[in-house]
Coordinates of C-alpha atoms in Angstrom, one line a residue:
M1 CA -24.3 15.3 18.6
N2 CA -23.3 11.7 19.5
E3 CA -21.7 11.6 23.0
S4 CA -23.1 10.6 26.3
H5 CA -23.0 12.9 29.4
D6 CA -20.2 10.9 31.0
G7 CA -17.9 11.5 28.0
A8 CA -18.2 8.0 26.6
R9 CA -17.8 7.8 22.9
A10 CA -20.8 6.8 20.8
P11 CA -22.0 5.2 18.6
V12 CA -20.1 2.1 19.4
F13 CA -19.5 -0.8 17.0
E14 CA -16.9 -3.4 18.0
F15 CA -14.3 -4.0 15.2
D16 CA -10.7 -5.0 15.4
Y17 CA -8.9 -3.7 12.3
I18 CA -5.9 -5.9 13.1
A19 CA -7.4 -9.2 14.2
D20 CA -11.1 -9.3 13.3
P21 CA -11.7 -12.9 12.2
G22 CA -13.8 -11.8 9.1
L23 CA -11.0 -9.5 8.1
L24 CA -8.4 -12.2 8.3
A25 CA -10.6 -14.5 6.2
D26 CA -11.2 -11.8 3.5
C27 CA -10.4 -8.2 4.3
H28 CA -12.4 -6.7 1.4
A29 CA -15.5 -8.8 2.1
R30 CA -15.3 -7.8 5.8
Y31 CA -15.0 -4.1 5.1
W32 CA -17.9 -4.3 2.6
E33 CA -19.9 -6.0 5.3
L34 CA -19.0 -3.2 7.7
K35 CA -20.0 -0.6 5.1
R36 CA -23.5 -2.2 5.1
E37 CA -24.0 -2.9 8.8
A38 CA -22.0 -0.4 10.9
P39 CA -22.7 3.4 11.5
P40 CA -21.1 5.9 9.1
L41 CA -18.7 6.9 11.9
F42 CA -18.2 4.7 15.0
W43 CA -16.1 4.0 18.1
T44 CA -14.5 0.6 18.8
N45 CA -12.9 -0.4 22.0
A46 CA -10.4 -2.7 20.2
N47 CA -6.7 -1.7 20.3
G48 CA -7.0 0.8 23.0
G49 CA -10.1 2.4 21.5
H50 CA -10.4 4.6 18.4
W51 CA -12.8 6.0 15.8
V52 CA -13.5 4.3 12.4
C53 CA -14.7 6.1 9.3
N54 CA -17.2 3.9 7.5
T55 CA -18.0 5.9 4.4
G56 CA -15.8 7.1 1.5
P57 CA -16.5 10.8 2.0
L58 CA -15.5 10.6 5.7
A59 CA -12.3 8.7 5.0
N60 CA -11.4 11.2 2.3
H61 CA -12.2 14.1 4.6
V62 CA -9.9 12.8 7.3
V63 CA -6.9 12.3 5.1
R64 CA -7.4 15.7 3.5
H65 CA -7.4 17.7 6.7
P66 CA -4.0 17.2 8.3
E67 CA -4.5 20.3 10.5
I68 CA -7.0 18.3 12.5
F69 CA -6.2 14.7 11.7
S70 CA -2.4 14.5 12.0
S71 CA 0.0 11.9 10.6
Q72 CA 2.6 12.4 13.3
I73 CA 1.5 9.2 15.0
L74 CA 0.7 6.6 12.3
S75 CA -0.3 3.7 14.5
I76 CA -3.3 2.4 16.5
P77 CA -2.8 2.0 19.3
P78 CA -0.5 5.1 19.3
N79 CA 3.2 4.3 19.5
P80 CA 5.1 7.5 20.2
D81 CA 8.4 5.5 19.8
Q82 CA 7.6 4.4 16.2
P83 CA 10.5 5.2 13.9
K84 CA 9.8 8.5 12.0
M85 CA 9.2 8.2 8.3
I86 CA 9.8 11.5 6.4
P87 CA 7.7 12.9 4.8
E88 CA 4.8 10.5 5.6
M89 CA 4.8 11.3 9.3
L90 CA 5.0 15.1 8.9
D91 CA 2.2 17.6 8.8
P92 CA 2.2 21.0 7.0
P93 CA 4.2 23.1 6.9
E94 CA 7.1 20.8 7.7
H95 CA 5.9 18.2 5.2
R96 CA 6.0 20.4 2.0
P97 CA 9.8 21.0 1.5
Y98 CA 10.6 17.3 1.8
R99 CA 7.9 16.3 -0.6
Q100 CA 9.0 18.9 -3.1
M101 CA 12.6 17.6 -2.9
L102 CA 11.5 14.0 -3.5
R103 CA 8.8 14.5 -6.1
P104 CA 11.1 14.9 -9.1
F105 CA 12.6 11.5 -8.5
F106 CA 9.2 9.8 -9.0
E107 CA 7.8 11.8 -11.9
S108 CA 7.0 9.8 -15.1
K109 CA 10.0 11.1 -17.0
A110 CA 12.3 10.2 -14.1
I111 CA 11.2 6.5 -13.9
A112 CA 10.9 6.0 -17.7
P113 CA 14.5 4.7 -18.0
L114 CA 13.5 1.9 -15.6
E115 CA 10.9 0.5 -17.9
Q116 CA 13.0 -2.0 -19.8
R117 CA 14.6 -3.2 -16.6
V118 CA 11.1 -3.9 -15.2
V119 CA 10.2 -5.7 -18.4
D120 CA 13.4 -7.9 -18.0
W121 CA 12.8 -8.7 -14.3
T122 CA 9.2 -9.6 -15.0
D123 CA 10.1 -11.9 -17.9
D124 CA 12.8 -13.6 -15.8
L125 CA 10.4 -14.2 -12.9
L126 CA 7.7 -15.6 -15.2
A127 CA 10.2 -17.8 -17.0
K128 CA 10.9 -19.6 -13.7
V129 CA 7.3 -20.5 -13.1
I130 CA 5.5 -20.8 -16.5
D131 CA 6.6 -24.4 -17.3
K132 CA 5.5 -25.6 -13.8
G133 CA 1.9 -24.9 -14.5
E134 CA 1.3 -23.6 -11.0
C135 CA 2.9 -21.5 -8.3
E136 CA 2.3 -19.8 -4.9
F137 CA 2.0 -16.4 -6.5
V138 CA 2.8 -14.2 -3.6
S139 CA 6.2 -15.8 -2.8
A140 CA 7.1 -16.7 -6.4
V141 CA 6.2 -13.5 -8.2
A142 CA 4.4 -10.7 -6.3
S143 CA 7.0 -10.4 -3.5
R144 CA 10.0 -10.5 -5.8
L145 CA 9.4 -7.9 -8.6
P146 CA 9.0 -4.8 -6.3
V147 CA 12.1 -5.8 -4.3
A148 CA 14.2 -5.9 -7.5
V149 CA 12.8 -2.6 -8.7
F150 CA 13.4 -0.9 -5.3
M151 CA 17.0 -2.2 -5.0
E152 CA 18.0 -1.1 -8.4
L153 CA 16.3 2.3 -8.2
F154 CA 17.6 3.1 -4.7
G155 CA 21.1 1.8 -5.2
F156 CA 21.4 -1.5 -3.3
P157 CA 23.7 -4.2 -4.8
M158 CA 21.6 -6.8 -6.6
E159 CA 23.7 -9.6 -5.2
K160 CA 21.9 -9.0 -1.9
F161 CA 18.5 -9.7 -3.5
E162 CA 17.7 -13.0 -1.6
E163 CA 18.8 -11.6 1.7
F164 CA 16.8 -8.4 1.2
R165 CA 13.7 -10.2 0.0
H166 CA 13.8 -12.4 3.1
L167 CA 14.0 -9.3 5.3
V168 CA 11.0 -7.8 3.5
V169 CA 8.8 -11.0 3.8
S170 CA 9.8 -11.5 7.4
F171 CA 9.1 -7.8 8.3
F172 CA 5.6 -7.9 6.9
N173 CA 4.8 -11.3 8.3
A174 CA 1.5 -10.9 10.3
R175 CA 2.7 -13.5 12.8
A176 CA 6.0 -11.6 13.6
T177 CA 6.1 -10.4 17.2
P178 CA 6.7 -6.7 17.9
E179 CA 10.2 -7.7 19.2
E180 CA 10.9 -9.7 16.0
R181 CA 9.7 -6.8 13.8
N182 CA 11.8 -4.3 15.8
Q183 CA 14.9 -6.5 15.2
L184 CA 14.1 -6.8 11.5
G185 CA 13.6 -3.0 11.4
Q186 CA 17.0 -2.5 13.0
T187 CA 18.6 -4.9 10.4
I188 CA 17.0 -2.9 7.6
L189 CA 18.2 0.3 9.1
G190 CA 21.7 -1.2 9.3
H191 CA 21.6 -1.9 5.5
L192 CA 20.4 1.7 4.9
A193 CA 23.1 3.2 7.1
E194 CA 25.8 1.2 5.3
L195 CA 24.5 2.3 1.8
I196 CA 24.1 5.9 2.8
Q197 CA 27.6 6.1 4.3
Q198 CA 29.0 4.5 1.1
R199 CA 27.3 7.0 -1.2
M200 CA 28.2 10.0 1.0
A201 CA 31.8 8.9 0.4
E202 CA 31.4 7.9 -3.2
P203 CA 28.2 8.9 -5.0
K204 CA 26.9 6.9 -7.9
D205 CA 24.1 7.3 -10.4
D206 CA 21.3 6.1 -8.2
M207 CA 18.4 7.6 -6.2
I208 CA 20.1 7.6 -2.8
S209 CA 23.1 9.5 -4.1
Q210 CA 20.8 12.1 -5.7
I211 CA 18.8 12.4 -2.4
I212 CA 22.1 12.9 -0.5
A213 CA 23.1 15.7 -2.9
S214 CA 19.6 17.4 -2.5
K215 CA 18.8 20.3 -0.3
V216 CA 15.7 21.0 1.9
D217 CA 15.1 24.7 2.7
G218 CA 18.6 25.5 1.4
R219 CA 20.5 23.0 3.6
D220 CA 21.9 19.5 3.3
L221 CA 19.9 16.6 4.8
A222 CA 21.1 15.3 8.1
F223 CA 22.1 11.6 8.3
D224 CA 19.0 10.8 10.5
E225 CA 16.8 12.5 7.9
L226 CA 18.3 10.4 5.1
M227 CA 17.7 7.2 7.2
S228 CA 14.1 8.2 7.8
I229 CA 13.5 8.8 4.1
G230 CA 15.1 5.6 3.2
F231 CA 13.1 3.6 5.7
L232 CA 9.9 5.0 4.2
M233 CA 11.0 4.1 0.7
F234 CA 11.6 0.6 1.9
L235 CA 8.1 0.2 3.4
A236 CA 6.2 2.1 0.7
G237 CA 8.1 0.6 -2.3
L238 CA 8.0 -3.1 -1.5
D239 CA 4.8 -4.1 0.3
T240 CA 2.3 -2.0 -1.6
V241 CA 3.0 -3.3 -5.2
T242 CA 3.0 -6.8 -3.9
N243 CA -0.4 -6.4 -2.3
A244 CA -2.0 -4.7 -5.4
M245 CA -0.7 -7.5 -7.6
S246 CA -1.9 -10.3 -5.3
F247 CA -5.4 -8.9 -4.7
G248 CA -5.7 -8.1 -8.4
M249 CA -4.7 -11.6 -9.5
R250 CA -7.0 -13.2 -7.0
H251 CA -9.9 -11.4 -8.6
L252 CA -8.8 -12.2 -12.1
A253 CA -8.5 -15.9 -11.3
H254 CA -12.3 -15.9 -10.9
D255 CA -13.2 -13.5 -13.7
E256 CA -12.9 -15.4 -17.0
Q257 CA -14.5 -12.6 -19.0
L258 CA -12.1 -10.0 -17.8
R259 CA -9.1 -12.3 -18.4
Q260 CA -10.3 -12.9 -22.0
R261 CA -10.6 -9.1 -22.5
A262 CA -7.0 -8.6 -21.4
I263 CA -5.8 -11.4 -23.6
D264 CA -7.7 -10.1 -26.7
D265 CA -7.0 -6.4 -26.1
P266 CA -3.8 -5.6 -24.2
E267 CA -4.6 -1.9 -24.6
V268 CA -7.2 -2.4 -21.8
I269 CA -4.6 -3.3 -19.3
P270 CA -3.9 0.2 -17.8
D271 CA -7.7 0.5 -17.1
L272 CA -7.8 -3.0 -15.8
G273 CA -5.1 -2.2 -13.3
E274 CA -6.8 1.0 -12.2
E275 CA -10.1 -0.7 -11.7
L276 CA -8.6 -3.5 -9.7
R277 CA -6.8 -1.0 -7.5
R278 CA -10.1 0.8 -7.0
R279 CA -12.0 -2.3 -6.0
Y280 CA -9.2 -3.8 -3.9
A281 CA -7.5 -0.9 -2.3
F282 CA -5.8 -2.1 0.9
V283 CA -4.7 0.8 3.1
A284 CA -6.6 1.8 6.3
T285 CA -4.7 4.8 7.4
P286 CA -4.5 5.9 11.1
R287 CA -4.6 9.5 12.1
Y288 CA -4.2 11.3 15.4
I289 CA -6.8 13.9 16.3
T290 CA -5.2 17.2 17.4
Q291 CA -8.3 19.2 18.5
D292 CA -11.9 18.6 19.6
V293 CA -14.0 18.5 16.4
E294 CA -17.4 17.5 15.3
L295 CA -17.5 15.1 12.3
D296 CA -20.7 13.9 10.8
G297 CA -22.6 14.9 13.9
V298 CA -20.2 13.0 16.2
Q299 CA -18.0 14.7 18.8
L300 CA -14.3 13.7 18.5
K301 CA -11.8 14.5 21.2
A302 CA -8.3 15.8 20.9
G303 CA -5.9 12.8 21.6
D304 CA -8.3 10.2 20.1
S305 CA -7.2 8.2 17.1
I306 CA -9.2 7.6 13.9
L307 CA -8.9 5.0 11.2
A308 CA -9.7 6.0 7.6
P309 CA -10.1 2.8 5.4
L310 CA -9.2 4.0 1.9
P311 CA -11.1 1.2 0.0
L312 CA -14.3 3.0 1.0
V313 CA -13.4 5.9 -1.2
G314 CA -13.5 3.8 -4.3
W315 CA -16.7 2.0 -3.1
D316 CA -18.6 5.3 -2.8
E317 CA -21.7 5.0 -5.1
K318 CA -21.6 8.7 -5.9
L319 CA -18.1 8.4 -7.3
N320 CA -18.4 5.0 -8.9
P321 CA -21.8 3.6 -9.9
E322 CA -22.2 -0.1 -8.9
P323 CA -18.9 0.0 -7.0
E324 CA -19.0 -3.7 -6.1
E325 CA -18.7 -4.7 -9.7
V326 CA -15.3 -4.8 -11.5
S327 CA -15.6 -3.1 -14.9
V328 CA -13.0 -1.7 -17.4
D329 CA -15.8 0.2 -19.1
R330 CA -16.1 3.0 -16.5
Q331 CA -15.7 6.5 -17.7
F332 CA -13.6 7.3 -14.6
Y333 CA -11.8 5.2 -12.0
R334 CA -12.1 7.3 -8.8
H335 CA -10.4 5.8 -5.8
A336 CA -7.8 6.5 -3.1
A337 CA -5.7 3.3 -3.5
F338 CA -2.6 5.6 -3.7
G339 CA -3.9 7.9 -0.9
S340 CA -5.5 11.3 -1.1
G341 CA -4.4 14.8 -0.2
I342 CA -0.9 15.8 0.7
H343 CA 0.2 12.3 1.4
T344 CA -0.8 10.8 -2.0
C345 CA 1.8 8.2 -2.8
L346 CA 4.9 9.6 -4.5
G347 CA 5.6 6.3 -6.2
L348 CA 2.2 6.0 -7.9
H349 CA 3.7 6.3 -11.5
L350 CA 6.3 3.6 -10.7
A351 CA 3.6 1.3 -9.2
R352 CA 1.4 1.7 -12.3
M353 CA 4.3 0.9 -14.5
E354 CA 5.3 -2.2 -12.6
L355 CA 1.7 -3.5 -12.5
A356 CA 0.9 -2.8 -16.2
I357 CA 4.1 -4.4 -17.3
F358 CA 3.4 -7.5 -15.2
Y359 CA -0.2 -7.9 -16.4
R360 CA 0.9 -7.6 -20.1
A361 CA 3.6 -10.2 -19.6
W362 CA 1.3 -12.5 -17.7
F363 CA -1.5 -12.5 -20.2
S364 CA 0.7 -12.8 -23.2
N365 CA 2.7 -15.7 -21.8
V366 CA 0.3 -17.5 -19.5
G367 CA -3.2 -16.4 -20.5
H368 CA -6.0 -18.0 -18.5
F369 CA -5.4 -19.3 -15.0
R370 CA -7.3 -20.4 -11.9
Q371 CA -7.0 -20.3 -8.1
I372 CA -6.4 -23.5 -6.2
E373 CA -7.8 -23.4 -2.7
K374 CA -5.4 -24.8 -0.2
G375 CA -6.9 -23.3 3.0
D376 CA -4.1 -20.8 3.7
E377 CA -5.6 -17.9 1.6
T378 CA -5.8 -15.7 4.7
C379 CA -5.4 -11.9 4.8
R380 CA -3.2 -9.8 7.0
G381 CA -5.1 -7.1 8.8
G382 CA -3.8 -3.7 10.0
S383 CA -3.1 -0.4 8.3
V384 CA -1.7 -2.1 5.2
M385 CA -3.7 -5.2 4.4
A386 CA -2.3 -8.1 2.4
L387 CA -3.1 -11.5 0.9
E388 CA -0.7 -14.0 2.5
H389 CA -0.9 -16.8 -0.1
L390 CA -2.4 -17.2 -3.5
H391 CA -2.1 -20.6 -5.3
L392 CA -2.5 -20.3 -9.0
A393 CA -2.6 -22.9 -11.8
W394 CA -2.7 -22.8 -15.6
E395 CA -2.1 -25.0 -18.6
A396 CA 1.7 -25.2 -19.1

C-alpha cells in the first residue's frame, strides 16, 4: 500500500493537467510521454493536489464506479459553486431518470432527419474556403458546424449564429479569466432562459420544446432543471465535435496514405473517424472520491480528487494492438472518446454523423491537404483538451 506514515500521498509525480508546458505544446504527445514515464497511479501537488490515473484500465475503472468516484464535483481544484449540469453531475440513482428522459432525443432514428441539414451546412462552410486554397481550420470550419447543428436541433434562431459562435469561442478560450468565463456563462444562461420561457409559452417542433413537455419520475421539469440540462447541451454539443474534427484533421494533414485511402474508398470514412477518435480522444475527466478506497495498491482518501484521462483507454495495448499507430484495418476500435459507463455521451450518434459527413465532403471536394506551421498550433489543457489553431492548405 502506497502511503507514508504521516498521511502524505504517494507516489508523487508532478504534472499540471491545465498548464503543463508539454501539454500546451501537444496534449497527446505529453500524455503519451506520461504513460511511458510516470507511475500507473500518482499524486500531483498541482491545482491543489489530486490523483492521476495513468493507465487505460484505471481510468476506465474510475469512470465506471460512480459509487466511489463521484461526478458531483466535476472540477479540479474542486469548485462547489460550479453550475450544475444535469445529468452529467448526478450520480445514481438520481442520474438514471434524467438520462432515460433525454436518451430518445439522441437515438439514431431521432437524429436521422437532421442528416440533410448537416450535409447542407457542411457544403456551405466548405464552399466559403475551398477557392482560397487555405484556411485556419478551427475558426473557419471546425468551430462553426457544431454550432449550427446545435442551434437548429435545440431551437435557437439561426439569425443569432454569429453572436452564438462568438460566445462559444470566447467561453472555451484558454486565456479567458475565471471572471470572463463566468460572465460569458451568465450570457449563455440568459439566452437559454429566454428560449425556455418562449417555448413554455409557445412550443415548437424542436428539442427544447420536447424536453419541456417531458416528465421525470412522473413530474414536470422545474425551470432550474431545464436551465441545467440546456447548459450541459451547450457545453457538450459544441466544443467536443470541434475538438474531434481539429485533432483528426491535424493527423490527416501528415498521413498521405490514409488521405488517399479516404479519397479512393469513401466507405472507409466511418472507420477512419472512429480510429481518429480512439487515437486522439481529448477528455480528462475529474472525479471526487467519496470514501477511502484502495486502487492499484494505492490508498486514496475520501475528499481527494482524481483525474481519469480517457485517451489512455484507447491507448491500452490489450484493447488495441500497436495503439500509437493509426490504422483503419483494426477489427475493433476500442476507446472511451465518448466516455464510459453511465455518463457515456448521449450525443455520440450525432457526433459520428457530423464527423462522417464532414470527412466525406472534405475528401470529395478538397482531397489532399497539408498543415502550414505558423507557430500558434498550441493546445488547450484541462478536462476538455483542444487544438487552438490549425492552418491548412491545398491546391485550389
